[in-house]
Protein backbone atom coordinates (compact mmCIF):
# COMPACT_ATOMS: atom_id res chain seq x y z
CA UNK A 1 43.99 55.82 103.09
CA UNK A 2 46.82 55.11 104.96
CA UNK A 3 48.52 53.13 102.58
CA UNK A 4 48.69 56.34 100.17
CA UNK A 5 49.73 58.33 103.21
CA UNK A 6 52.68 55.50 104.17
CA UNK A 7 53.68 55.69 100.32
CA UNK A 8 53.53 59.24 100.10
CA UNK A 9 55.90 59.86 102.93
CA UNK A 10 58.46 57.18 102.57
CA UNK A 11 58.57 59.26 98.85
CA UNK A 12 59.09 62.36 100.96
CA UNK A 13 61.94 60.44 102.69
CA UNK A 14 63.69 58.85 99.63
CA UNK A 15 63.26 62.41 97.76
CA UNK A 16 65.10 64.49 100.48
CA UNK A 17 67.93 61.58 100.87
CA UNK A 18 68.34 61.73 96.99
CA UNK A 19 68.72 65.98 97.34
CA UNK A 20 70.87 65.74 100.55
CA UNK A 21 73.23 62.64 98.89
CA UNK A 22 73.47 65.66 95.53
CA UNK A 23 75.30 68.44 97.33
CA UNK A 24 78.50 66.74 98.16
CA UNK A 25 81.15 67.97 99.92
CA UNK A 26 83.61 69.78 97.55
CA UNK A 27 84.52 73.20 96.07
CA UNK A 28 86.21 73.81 92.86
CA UNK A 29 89.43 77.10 92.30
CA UNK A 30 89.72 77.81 88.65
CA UNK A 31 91.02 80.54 86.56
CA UNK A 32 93.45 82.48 84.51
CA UNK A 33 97.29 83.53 84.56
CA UNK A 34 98.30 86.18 82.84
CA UNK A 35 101.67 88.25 82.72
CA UNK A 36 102.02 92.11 83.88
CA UNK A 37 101.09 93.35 80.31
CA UNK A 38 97.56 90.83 80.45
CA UNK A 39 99.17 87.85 77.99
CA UNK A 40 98.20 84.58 79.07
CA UNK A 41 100.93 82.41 80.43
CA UNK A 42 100.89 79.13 78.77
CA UNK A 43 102.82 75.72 80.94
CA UNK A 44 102.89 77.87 83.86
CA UNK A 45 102.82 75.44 87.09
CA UNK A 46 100.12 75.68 89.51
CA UNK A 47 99.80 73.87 92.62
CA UNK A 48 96.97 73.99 95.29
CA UNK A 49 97.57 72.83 99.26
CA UNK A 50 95.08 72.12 101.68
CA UNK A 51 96.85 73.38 105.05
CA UNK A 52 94.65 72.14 107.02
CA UNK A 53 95.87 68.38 105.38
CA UNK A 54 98.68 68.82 103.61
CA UNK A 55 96.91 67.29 100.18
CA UNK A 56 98.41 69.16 97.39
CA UNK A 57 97.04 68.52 93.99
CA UNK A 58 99.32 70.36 90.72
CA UNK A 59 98.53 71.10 87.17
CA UNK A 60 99.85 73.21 84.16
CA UNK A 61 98.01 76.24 82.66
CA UNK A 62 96.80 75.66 78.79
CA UNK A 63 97.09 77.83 75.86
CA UNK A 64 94.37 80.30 77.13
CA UNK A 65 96.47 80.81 80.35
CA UNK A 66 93.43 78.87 82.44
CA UNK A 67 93.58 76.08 85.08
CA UNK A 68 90.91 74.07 86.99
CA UNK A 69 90.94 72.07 90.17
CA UNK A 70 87.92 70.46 90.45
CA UNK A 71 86.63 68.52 93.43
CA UNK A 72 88.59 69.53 95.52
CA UNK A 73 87.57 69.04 99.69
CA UNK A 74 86.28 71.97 101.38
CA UNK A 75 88.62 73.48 103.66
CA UNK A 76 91.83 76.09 104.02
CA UNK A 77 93.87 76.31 100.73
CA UNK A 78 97.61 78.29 99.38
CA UNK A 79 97.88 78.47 95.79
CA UNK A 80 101.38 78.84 94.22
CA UNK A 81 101.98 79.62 90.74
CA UNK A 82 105.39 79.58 88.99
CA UNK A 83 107.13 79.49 85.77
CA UNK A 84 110.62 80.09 84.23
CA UNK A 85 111.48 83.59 83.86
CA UNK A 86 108.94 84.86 86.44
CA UNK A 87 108.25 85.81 89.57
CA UNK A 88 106.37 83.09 91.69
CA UNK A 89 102.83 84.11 92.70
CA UNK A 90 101.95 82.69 96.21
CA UNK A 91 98.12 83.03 97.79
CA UNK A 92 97.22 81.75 100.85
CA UNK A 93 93.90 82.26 102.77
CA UNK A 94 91.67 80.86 100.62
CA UNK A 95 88.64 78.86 102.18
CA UNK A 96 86.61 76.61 100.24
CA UNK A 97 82.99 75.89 101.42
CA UNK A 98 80.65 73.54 99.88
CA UNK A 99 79.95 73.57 96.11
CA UNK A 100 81.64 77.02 96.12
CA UNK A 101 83.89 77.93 92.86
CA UNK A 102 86.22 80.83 93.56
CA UNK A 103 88.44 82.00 90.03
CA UNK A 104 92.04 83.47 91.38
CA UNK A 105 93.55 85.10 88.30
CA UNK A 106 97.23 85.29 89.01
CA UNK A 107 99.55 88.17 87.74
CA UNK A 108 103.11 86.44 87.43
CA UNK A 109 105.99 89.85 87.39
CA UNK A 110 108.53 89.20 85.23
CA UNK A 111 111.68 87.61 87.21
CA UNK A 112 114.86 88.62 86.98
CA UNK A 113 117.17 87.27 83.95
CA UNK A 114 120.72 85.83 84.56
């Protein structure tokens, strides 16, 4: 009997390691740019900044207007969004937690033509 009971909790044991080592310690900000009049804006250039850090990870919206950062560590973030011929967008205050996936749809303003 108390080999089944050893057994049965080191399972216990390796079970709740395996769930614990699962949850990881990153966040995800995703979502869609779009101009005043609700067009997506395709190439626009996103970049995300942990302040607390100073890691900044970029990328470039797609056709659809969307953009993903994935795995990105928890903590205080800015998002900036620009592109030619607009506005840029600037959001700051953003606090990722664990395995949380917040979608910021930007609204770039047309900019001003020269």
């Amino acid at each position: 009997m108390k080999t089944i009971t050893c057994i049965s909790i080191s399972c216990m044991f390796l079970l709740a390691g395996t769930v614990a080592w699962g949850q990881g310690t990153t966040a995800r900000i995703s979502g869609t740019i779009k101009d005043t009049s609700g067009l997506p804006v395709v190439d626009a250039a996103i970049q995300v900044t942990q302040t607390a850090t100073g890691l900044i990870r970029t990328a470039t919206s797609n056709q659809a207007g969307s953009y993903a950062f994935a795995e990105l560590p928890i903590g205080p973030y800015m998002l900036e969004v620009s592109k030619a011929g607009f506005g840029k967008y600037v959001q700051s205050g953003i606090l990722l937690q664990v395995d949380s996936s917040p979608s910021i749809d930007p609204v770039l303003k047309v900019g001003s033509v020269a």
